[in-house]
mmCIF file of C-alpha atoms in Angstrom:
data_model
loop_
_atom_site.group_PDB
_atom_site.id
_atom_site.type_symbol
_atom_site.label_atom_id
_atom_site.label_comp_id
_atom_site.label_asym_id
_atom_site.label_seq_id
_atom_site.Cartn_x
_atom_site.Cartn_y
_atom_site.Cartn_z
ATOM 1 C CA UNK A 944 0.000 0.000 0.000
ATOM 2 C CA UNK A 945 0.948 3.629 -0.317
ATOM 3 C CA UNK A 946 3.310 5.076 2.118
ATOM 4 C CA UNK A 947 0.858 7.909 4.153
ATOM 5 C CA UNK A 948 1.888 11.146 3.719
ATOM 6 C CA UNK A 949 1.152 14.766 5.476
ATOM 7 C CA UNK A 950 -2.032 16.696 3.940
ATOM 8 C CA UNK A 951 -1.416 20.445 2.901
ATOM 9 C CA UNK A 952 -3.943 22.133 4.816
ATOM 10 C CA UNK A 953 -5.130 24.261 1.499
ATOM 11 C CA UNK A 954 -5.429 20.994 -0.694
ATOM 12 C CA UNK A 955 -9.178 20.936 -1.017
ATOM 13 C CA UNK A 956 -9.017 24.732 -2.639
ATOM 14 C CA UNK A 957 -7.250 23.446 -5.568
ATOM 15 C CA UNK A 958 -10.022 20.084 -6.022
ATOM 16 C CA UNK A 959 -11.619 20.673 -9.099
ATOM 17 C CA UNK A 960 -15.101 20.148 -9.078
ATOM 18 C CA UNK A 961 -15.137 17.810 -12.729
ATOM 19 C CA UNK A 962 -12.682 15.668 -11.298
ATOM 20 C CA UNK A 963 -12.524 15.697 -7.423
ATOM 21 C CA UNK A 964 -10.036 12.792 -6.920
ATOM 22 C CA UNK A 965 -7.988 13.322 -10.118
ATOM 23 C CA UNK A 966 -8.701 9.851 -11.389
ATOM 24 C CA UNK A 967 -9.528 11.188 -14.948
ATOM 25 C CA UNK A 968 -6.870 12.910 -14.803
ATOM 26 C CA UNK A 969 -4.630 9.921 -13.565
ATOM 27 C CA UNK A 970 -6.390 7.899 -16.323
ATOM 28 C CA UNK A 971 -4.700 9.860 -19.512
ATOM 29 C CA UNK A 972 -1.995 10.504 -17.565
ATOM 30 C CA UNK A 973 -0.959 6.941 -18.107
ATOM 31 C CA UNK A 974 -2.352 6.406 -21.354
ATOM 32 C CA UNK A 975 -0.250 9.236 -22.294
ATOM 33 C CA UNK A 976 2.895 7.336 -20.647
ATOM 34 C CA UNK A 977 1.850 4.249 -21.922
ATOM 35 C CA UNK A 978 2.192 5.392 -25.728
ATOM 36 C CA UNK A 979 5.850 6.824 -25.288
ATOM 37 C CA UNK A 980 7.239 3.775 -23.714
ATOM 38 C CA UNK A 981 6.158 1.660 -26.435
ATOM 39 C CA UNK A 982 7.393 4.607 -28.707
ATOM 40 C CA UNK A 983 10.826 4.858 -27.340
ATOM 41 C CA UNK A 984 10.715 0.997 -27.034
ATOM 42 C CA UNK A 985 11.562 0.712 -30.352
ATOM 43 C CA UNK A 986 14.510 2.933 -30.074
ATOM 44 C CA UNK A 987 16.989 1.283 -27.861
ATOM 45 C CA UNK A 988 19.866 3.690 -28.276
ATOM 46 C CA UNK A 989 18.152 6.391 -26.719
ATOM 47 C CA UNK A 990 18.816 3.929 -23.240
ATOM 48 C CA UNK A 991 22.389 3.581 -23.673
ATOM 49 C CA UNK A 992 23.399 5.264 -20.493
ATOM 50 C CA UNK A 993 20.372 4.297 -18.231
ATOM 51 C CA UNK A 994 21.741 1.274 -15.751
ATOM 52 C CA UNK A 995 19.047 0.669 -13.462
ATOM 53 C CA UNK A 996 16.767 -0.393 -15.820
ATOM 54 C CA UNK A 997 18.953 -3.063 -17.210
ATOM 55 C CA UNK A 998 17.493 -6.047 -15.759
ATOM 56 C CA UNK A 999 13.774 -5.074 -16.207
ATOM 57 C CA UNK A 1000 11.371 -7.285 -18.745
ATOM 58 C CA UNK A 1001 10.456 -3.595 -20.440
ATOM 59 C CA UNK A 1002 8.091 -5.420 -23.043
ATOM 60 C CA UNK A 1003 6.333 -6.170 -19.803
ATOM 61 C CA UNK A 1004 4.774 -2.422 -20.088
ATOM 62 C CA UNK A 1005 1.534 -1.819 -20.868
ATOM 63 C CA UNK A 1006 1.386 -1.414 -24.973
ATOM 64 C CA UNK A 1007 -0.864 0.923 -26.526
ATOM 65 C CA UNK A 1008 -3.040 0.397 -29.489
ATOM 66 C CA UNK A 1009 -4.858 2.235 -31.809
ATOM 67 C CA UNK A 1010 -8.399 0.923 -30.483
ATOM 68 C CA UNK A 1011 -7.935 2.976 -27.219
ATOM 69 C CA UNK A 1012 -10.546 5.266 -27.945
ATOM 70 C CA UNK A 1013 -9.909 7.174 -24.891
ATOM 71 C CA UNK A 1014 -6.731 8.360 -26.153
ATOM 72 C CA UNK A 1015 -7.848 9.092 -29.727
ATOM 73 C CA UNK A 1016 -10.467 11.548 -28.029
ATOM 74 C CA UNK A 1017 -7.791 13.220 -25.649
ATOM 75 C CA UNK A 1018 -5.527 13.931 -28.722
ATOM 76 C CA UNK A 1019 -8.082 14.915 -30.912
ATOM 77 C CA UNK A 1020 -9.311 17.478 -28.172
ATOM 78 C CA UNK A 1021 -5.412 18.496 -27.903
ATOM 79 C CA UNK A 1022 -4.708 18.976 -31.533
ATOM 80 C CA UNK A 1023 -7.701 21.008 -32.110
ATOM 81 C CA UNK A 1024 -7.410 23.517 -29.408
ATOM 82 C CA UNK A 1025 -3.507 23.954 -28.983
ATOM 83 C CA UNK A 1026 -3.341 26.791 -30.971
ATOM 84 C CA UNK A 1027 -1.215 30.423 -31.170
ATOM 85 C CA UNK A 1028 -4.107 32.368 -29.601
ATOM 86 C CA UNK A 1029 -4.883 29.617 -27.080
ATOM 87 C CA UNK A 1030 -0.778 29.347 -26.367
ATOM 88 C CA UNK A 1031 -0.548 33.240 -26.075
ATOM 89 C CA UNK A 1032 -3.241 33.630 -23.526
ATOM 90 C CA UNK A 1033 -2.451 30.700 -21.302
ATOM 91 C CA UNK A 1034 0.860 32.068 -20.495
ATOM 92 C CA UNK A 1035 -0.355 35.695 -20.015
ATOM 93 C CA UNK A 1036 -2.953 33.838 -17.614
ATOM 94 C CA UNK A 1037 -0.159 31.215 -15.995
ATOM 95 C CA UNK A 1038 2.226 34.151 -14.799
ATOM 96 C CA UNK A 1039 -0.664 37.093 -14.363
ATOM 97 C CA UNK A 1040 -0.481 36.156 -10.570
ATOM 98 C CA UNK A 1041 0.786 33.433 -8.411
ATOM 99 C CA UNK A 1042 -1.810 30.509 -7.513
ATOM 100 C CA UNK A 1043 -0.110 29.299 -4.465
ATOM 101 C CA UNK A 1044 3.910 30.131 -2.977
ATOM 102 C CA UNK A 1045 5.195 26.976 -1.043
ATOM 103 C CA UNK A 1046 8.775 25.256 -1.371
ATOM 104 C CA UNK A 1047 8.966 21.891 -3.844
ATOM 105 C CA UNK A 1048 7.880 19.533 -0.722
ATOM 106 C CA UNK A 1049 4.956 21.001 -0.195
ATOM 107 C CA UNK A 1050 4.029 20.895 -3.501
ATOM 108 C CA UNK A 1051 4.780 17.342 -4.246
ATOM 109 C CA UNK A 1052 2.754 17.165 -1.291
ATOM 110 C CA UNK A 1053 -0.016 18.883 -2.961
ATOM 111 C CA UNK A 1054 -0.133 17.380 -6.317
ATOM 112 C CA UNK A 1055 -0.060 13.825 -3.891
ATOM 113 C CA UNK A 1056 -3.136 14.992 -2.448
ATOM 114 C CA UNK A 1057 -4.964 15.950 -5.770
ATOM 115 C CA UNK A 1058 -4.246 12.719 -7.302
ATOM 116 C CA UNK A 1059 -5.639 9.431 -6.185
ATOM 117 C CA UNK A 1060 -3.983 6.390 -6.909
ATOM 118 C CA UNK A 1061 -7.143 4.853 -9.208
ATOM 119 C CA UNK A 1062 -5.426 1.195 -7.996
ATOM 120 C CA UNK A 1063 -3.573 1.564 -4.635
ATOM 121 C CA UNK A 1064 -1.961 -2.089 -5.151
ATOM 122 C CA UNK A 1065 -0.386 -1.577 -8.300
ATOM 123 C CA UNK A 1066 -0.304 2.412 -8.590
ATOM 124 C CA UNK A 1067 2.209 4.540 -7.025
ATOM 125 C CA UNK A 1068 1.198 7.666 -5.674
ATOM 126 C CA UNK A 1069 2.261 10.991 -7.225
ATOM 127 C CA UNK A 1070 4.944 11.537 -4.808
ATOM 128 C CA UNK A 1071 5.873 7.827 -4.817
ATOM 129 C CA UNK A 1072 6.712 8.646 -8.552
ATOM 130 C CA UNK A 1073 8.623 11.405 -8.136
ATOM 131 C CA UNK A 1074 10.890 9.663 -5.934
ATOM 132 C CA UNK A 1075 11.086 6.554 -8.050
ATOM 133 C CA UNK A 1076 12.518 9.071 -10.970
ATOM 134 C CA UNK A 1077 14.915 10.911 -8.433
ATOM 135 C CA UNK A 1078 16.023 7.598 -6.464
ATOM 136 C CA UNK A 1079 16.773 5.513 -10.443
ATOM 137 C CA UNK A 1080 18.892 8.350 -10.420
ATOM 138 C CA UNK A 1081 20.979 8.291 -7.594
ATOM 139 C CA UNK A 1082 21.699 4.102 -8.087
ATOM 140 C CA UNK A 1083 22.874 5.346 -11.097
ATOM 141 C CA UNK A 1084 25.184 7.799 -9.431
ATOM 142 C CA UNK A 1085 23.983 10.402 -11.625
ATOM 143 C CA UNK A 1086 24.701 14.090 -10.211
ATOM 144 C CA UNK A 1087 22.677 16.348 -7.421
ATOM 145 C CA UNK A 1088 21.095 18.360 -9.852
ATOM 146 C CA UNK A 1089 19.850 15.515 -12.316
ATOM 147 C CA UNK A 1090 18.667 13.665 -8.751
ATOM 148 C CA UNK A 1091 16.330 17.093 -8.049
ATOM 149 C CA UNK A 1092 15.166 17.477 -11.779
ATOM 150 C CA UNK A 1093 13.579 13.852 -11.386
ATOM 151 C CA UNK A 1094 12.345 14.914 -8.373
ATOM 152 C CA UNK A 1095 10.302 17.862 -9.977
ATOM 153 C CA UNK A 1096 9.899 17.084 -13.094
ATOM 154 C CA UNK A 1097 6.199 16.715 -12.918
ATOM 155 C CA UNK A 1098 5.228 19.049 -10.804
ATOM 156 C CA UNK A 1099 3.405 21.165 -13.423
ATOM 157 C CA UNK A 1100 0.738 18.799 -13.592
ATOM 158 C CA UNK A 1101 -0.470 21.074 -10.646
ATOM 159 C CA UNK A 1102 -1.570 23.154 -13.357
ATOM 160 C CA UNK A 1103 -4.587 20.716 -13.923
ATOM 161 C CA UNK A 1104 -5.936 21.957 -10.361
ATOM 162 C CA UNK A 1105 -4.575 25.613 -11.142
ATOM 163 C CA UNK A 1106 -7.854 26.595 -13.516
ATOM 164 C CA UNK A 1107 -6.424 24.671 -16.355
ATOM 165 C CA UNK A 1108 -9.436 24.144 -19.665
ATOM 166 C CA UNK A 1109 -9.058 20.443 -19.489
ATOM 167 C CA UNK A 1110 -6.120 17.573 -19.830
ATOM 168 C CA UNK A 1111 -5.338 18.676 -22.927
ATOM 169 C CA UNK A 1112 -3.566 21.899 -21.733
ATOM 170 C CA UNK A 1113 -1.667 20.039 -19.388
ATOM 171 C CA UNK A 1114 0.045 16.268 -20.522
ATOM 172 C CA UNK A 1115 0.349 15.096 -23.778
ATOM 173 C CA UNK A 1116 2.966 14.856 -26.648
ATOM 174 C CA UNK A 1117 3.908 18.961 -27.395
ATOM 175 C CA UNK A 1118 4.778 20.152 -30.201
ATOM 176 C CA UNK A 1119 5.631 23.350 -32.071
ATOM 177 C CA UNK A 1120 2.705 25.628 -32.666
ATOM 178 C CA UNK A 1121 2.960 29.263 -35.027
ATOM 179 C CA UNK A 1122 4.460 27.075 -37.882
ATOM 180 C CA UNK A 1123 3.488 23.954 -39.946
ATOM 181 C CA UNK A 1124 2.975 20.924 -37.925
ATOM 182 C CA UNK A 1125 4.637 17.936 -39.429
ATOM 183 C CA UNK A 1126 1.031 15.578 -38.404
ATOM 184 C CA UNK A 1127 3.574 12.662 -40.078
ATOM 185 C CA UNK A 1128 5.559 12.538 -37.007
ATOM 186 C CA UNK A 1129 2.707 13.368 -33.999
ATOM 187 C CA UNK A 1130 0.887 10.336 -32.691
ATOM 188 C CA UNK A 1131 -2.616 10.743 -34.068
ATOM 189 C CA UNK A 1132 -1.716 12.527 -37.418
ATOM 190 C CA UNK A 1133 -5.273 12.365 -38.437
ATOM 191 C CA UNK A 1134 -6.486 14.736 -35.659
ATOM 192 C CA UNK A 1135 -5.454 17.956 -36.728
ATOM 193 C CA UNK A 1136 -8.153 18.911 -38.848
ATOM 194 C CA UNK A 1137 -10.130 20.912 -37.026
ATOM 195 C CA UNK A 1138 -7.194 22.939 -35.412
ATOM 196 C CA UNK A 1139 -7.728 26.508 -37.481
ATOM 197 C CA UNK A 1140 -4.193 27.209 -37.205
ATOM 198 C CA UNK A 1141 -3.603 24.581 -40.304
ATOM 199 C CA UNK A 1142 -5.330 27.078 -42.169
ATOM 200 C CA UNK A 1143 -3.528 30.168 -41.635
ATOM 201 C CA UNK A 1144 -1.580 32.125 -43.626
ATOM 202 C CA UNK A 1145 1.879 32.001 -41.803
ATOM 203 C CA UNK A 1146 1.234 30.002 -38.582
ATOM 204 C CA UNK A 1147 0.814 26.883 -41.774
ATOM 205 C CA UNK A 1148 3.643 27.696 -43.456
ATOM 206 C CA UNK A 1149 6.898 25.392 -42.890
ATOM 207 C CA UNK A 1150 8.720 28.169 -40.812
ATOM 208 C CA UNK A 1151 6.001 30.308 -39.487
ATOM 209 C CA UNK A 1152 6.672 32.735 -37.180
ATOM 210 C CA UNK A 1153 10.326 31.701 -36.647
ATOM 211 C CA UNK A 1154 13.407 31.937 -38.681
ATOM 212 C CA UNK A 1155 15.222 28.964 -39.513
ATOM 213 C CA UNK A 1156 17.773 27.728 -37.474
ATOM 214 C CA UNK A 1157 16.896 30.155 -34.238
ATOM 215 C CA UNK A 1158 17.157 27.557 -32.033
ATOM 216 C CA UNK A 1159 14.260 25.407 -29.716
ATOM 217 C CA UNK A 1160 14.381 28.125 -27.294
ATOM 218 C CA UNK A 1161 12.801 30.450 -29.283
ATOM 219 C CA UNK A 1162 9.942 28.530 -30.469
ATOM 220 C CA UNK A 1163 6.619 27.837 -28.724
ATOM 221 C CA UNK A 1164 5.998 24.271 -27.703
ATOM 222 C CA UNK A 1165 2.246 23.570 -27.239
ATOM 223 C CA UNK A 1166 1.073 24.343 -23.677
ATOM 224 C CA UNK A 1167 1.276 21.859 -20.555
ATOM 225 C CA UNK A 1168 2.896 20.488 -17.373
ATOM 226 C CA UNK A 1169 6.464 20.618 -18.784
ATOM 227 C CA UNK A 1170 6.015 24.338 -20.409
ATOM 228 C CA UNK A 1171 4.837 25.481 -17.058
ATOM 229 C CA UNK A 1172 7.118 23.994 -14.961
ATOM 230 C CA UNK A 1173 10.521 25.181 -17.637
ATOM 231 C CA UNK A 1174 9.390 28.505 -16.789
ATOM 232 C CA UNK A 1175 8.964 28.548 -12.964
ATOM 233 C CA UNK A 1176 12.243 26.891 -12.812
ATOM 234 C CA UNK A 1177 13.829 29.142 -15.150
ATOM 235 C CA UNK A 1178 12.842 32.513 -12.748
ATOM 236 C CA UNK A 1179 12.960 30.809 -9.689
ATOM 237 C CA UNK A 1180 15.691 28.040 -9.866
ATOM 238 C CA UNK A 1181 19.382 27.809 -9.500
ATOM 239 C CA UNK A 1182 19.362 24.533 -11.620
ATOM 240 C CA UNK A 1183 21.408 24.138 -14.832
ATOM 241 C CA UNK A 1184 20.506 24.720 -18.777
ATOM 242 C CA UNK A 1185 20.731 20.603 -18.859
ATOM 243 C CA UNK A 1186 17.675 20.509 -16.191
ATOM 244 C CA UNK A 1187 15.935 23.004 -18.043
ATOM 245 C CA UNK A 1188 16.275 21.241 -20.944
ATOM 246 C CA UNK A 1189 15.448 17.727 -18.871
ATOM 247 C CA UNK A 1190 12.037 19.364 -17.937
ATOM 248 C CA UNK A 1191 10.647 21.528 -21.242
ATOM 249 C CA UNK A 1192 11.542 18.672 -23.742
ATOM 250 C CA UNK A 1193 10.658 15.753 -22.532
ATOM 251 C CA UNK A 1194 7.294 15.379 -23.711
ATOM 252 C CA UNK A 1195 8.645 16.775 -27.402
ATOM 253 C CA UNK A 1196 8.600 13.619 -28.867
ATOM 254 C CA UNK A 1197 8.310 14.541 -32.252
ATOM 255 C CA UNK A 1198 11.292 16.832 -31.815
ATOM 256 C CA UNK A 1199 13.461 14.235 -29.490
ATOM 257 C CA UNK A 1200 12.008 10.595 -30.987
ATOM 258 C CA UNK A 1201 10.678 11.663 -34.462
ATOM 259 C CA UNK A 1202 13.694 14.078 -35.429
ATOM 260 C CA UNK A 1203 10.377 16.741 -36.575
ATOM 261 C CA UNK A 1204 11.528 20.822 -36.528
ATOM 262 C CA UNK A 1205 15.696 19.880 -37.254
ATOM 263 C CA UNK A 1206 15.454 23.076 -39.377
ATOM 264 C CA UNK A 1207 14.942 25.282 -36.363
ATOM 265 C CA UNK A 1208 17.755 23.717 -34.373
ATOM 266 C CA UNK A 1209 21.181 25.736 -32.985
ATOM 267 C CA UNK A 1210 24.442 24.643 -31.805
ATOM 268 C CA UNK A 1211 23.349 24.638 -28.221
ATOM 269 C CA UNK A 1212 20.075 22.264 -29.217
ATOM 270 C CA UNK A 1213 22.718 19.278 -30.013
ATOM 271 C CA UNK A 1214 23.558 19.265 -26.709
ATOM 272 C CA UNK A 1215 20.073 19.836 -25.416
ATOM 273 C CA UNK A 1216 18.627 16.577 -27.726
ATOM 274 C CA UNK A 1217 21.461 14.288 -25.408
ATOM 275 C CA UNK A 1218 19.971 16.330 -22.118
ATOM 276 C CA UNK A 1219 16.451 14.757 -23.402
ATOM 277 C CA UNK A 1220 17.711 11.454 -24.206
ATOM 278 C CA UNK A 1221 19.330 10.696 -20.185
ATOM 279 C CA UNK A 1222 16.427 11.586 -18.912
ATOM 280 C CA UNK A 1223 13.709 10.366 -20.391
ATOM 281 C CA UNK A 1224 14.427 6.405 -19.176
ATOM 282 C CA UNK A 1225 14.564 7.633 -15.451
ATOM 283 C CA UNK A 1226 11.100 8.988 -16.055
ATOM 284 C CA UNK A 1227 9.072 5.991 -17.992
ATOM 285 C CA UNK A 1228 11.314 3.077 -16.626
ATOM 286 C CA UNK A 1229 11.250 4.089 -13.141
ATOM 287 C CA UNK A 1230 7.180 3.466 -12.753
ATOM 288 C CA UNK A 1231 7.319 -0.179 -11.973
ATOM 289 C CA UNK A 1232 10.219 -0.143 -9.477
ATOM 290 C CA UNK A 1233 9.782 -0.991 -5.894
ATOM 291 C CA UNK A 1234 7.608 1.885 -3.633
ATOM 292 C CA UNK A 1235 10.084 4.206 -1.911
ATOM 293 C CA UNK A 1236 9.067 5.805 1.672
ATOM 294 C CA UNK A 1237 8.495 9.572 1.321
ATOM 295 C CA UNK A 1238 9.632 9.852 5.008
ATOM 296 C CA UNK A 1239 12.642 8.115 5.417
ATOM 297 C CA UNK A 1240 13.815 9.698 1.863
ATOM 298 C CA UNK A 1241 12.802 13.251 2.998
ATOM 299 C CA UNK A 1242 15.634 14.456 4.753
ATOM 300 C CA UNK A 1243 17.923 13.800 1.386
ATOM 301 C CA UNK A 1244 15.943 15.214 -0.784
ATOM 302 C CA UNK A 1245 15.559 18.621 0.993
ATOM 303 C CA UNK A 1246 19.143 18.897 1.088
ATOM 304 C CA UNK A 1247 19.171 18.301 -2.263
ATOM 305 C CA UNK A 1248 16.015 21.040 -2.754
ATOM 306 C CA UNK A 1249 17.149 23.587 -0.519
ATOM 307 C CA UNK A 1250 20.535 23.757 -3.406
ATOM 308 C CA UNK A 1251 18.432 24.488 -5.772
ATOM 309 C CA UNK A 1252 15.587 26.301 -5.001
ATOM 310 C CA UNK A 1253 14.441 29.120 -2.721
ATOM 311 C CA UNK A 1254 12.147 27.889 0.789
ATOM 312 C CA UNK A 1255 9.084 29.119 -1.481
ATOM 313 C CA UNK A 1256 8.176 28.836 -4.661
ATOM 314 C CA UNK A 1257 5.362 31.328 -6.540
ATOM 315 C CA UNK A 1258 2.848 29.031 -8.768
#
């Protein structure tokens, strides 16, 4: 069973009312997860420097299908309203005001709260994740900062209980919108046809908005959990480019996996596609590892935290 964990007084002020346990939430959360481990399955390389997973059945993972209607839906949702007008005004909204200030515990906390385990025997908590990610790290004797990024790394899912629309704006593949979206390499291709952005007169040209070769950091990825999160840590973080990278990319799959939006790339995105690639095991691998215990790990980790990142946190 889950290892019991404190309750942040304010938890019940972030509930939404649609989905008052998180379960649906939980649901396409996995789905979601499910897809890129078959995905990056078939791309061994990509694991070359992961250790901890080395003895693990990994066809033993879940494998998604195309029947899984429940997916289909989410994307098609996704690639309809992920647009430059939606993208614009989500980030005026995300940064217009802080939702909450409290330091990274607290919010793993939080998020652990939000989120029900739909299958307490099988499912690990939230916060049980996070420390799976962080703790495949350290066997692996991989350094402080990389330990703290898996930590974190999904802690912009709070931004489902912040006043995001739906899912969609929150997990999911991203991918590049103000520019033509290369639907051959997105899961779903078919699913963009609805998005009025395909039918503009620069935002569906091949370059868009951008210039070619100006590098990932000036492009905007589709709106979630990992675009959130790059930018709180980015203001409010000591951690390094690599992390940053870690965090914003790692659901850019057709960027990272599919090799989609090369012609945008700059020196410094070579080194930011490896950055990707180191992490991404630690985050999909680590899910069926033994539960770790939030308390006895605590103490580490807030060393670790307390390098990195101020007592409080605006969100």
């Amino acid at each position: 069973m889950p290892v019991a964990v404190p309750v942040p007084v304010a938890a019940e002020a972030f509930a939404r009312a649609d989905d008052p346990k998180g379960l649906k939430f939980e649901k396409i959360s996995d789905a979601v997860d499910d897809i890129n481990v078959q995905k990056l399955l078939e791309k061994d390389n990509a694991y070359d420097e992961s250790k901890f997973d080395g003895d693990k059945d990994k066809d033993g993972f879940r494998q998604f299908v195309d029947s899984n209607e429940s997916s289909r839906r989410f994307y098609i949702e996704q690639h309809t309203k992920q647009t430059v007008a939606f993208n614009e005004e989500a980030r005026r909204q995300a940064f217009a005001k802080p939702r909450a200030s409290m330091g990274v515990w607290e919010a793993m906390e939080l998020l652990n709260t939000l989120v029900d385990a739909s299958d307490p025997d099988t499912d690990a908590t939230q916060i049980e994740h996070l420390l799976q990610t962080a703790e495949a790290m350290r066997k692996d004797g991989k350094p402080e900062w990389m330990q703290v990024t898996g930590l974190v790394h999904d802690l912009g899912k709070l931004l489902y209980f912040f006043g995001s629309e739906g899912q969609w704006d929150v997990v999911g593949d991203t991918f590049v919108v103000g520019c033509e979206i290369p639907t051959d390499k997105i899961v779903y291709s078919d699913t963009f046809t609805e998005n009025p952005d395909i039918h503009h007169p620069v935002y569906s040209t091949k370059y868009g908005i951008y210039e070619p070769g100006c590098g990932l950091q000036k492009l905007m990825i589709s709106w979630g959990h990992d675009e959130y999160l790059y930018h709180v840590c980015k203001k409010q973080s000591k951690l390094p480019q690599a992390a940053l990278n870690m965090i914003r990319y790692h659901s850019f799959y057709p960027w990272h996996r599919e090799r989609a939006y090369t012609y945008f790339e700059n020196e410094d995105d070579k080194q930011a596609l490896k950055d990707v690639l180191a992490f991404n095991p630690y985050d999909l691998y680590s899910k069926s590892d033994s539960r770790p215990d939030p308390v006895a790990l605590r103490p580490y980790y807030e060393g670790l935290i307390s390098k990195y990142f101020p007592e409080k946190i605006d969100w």
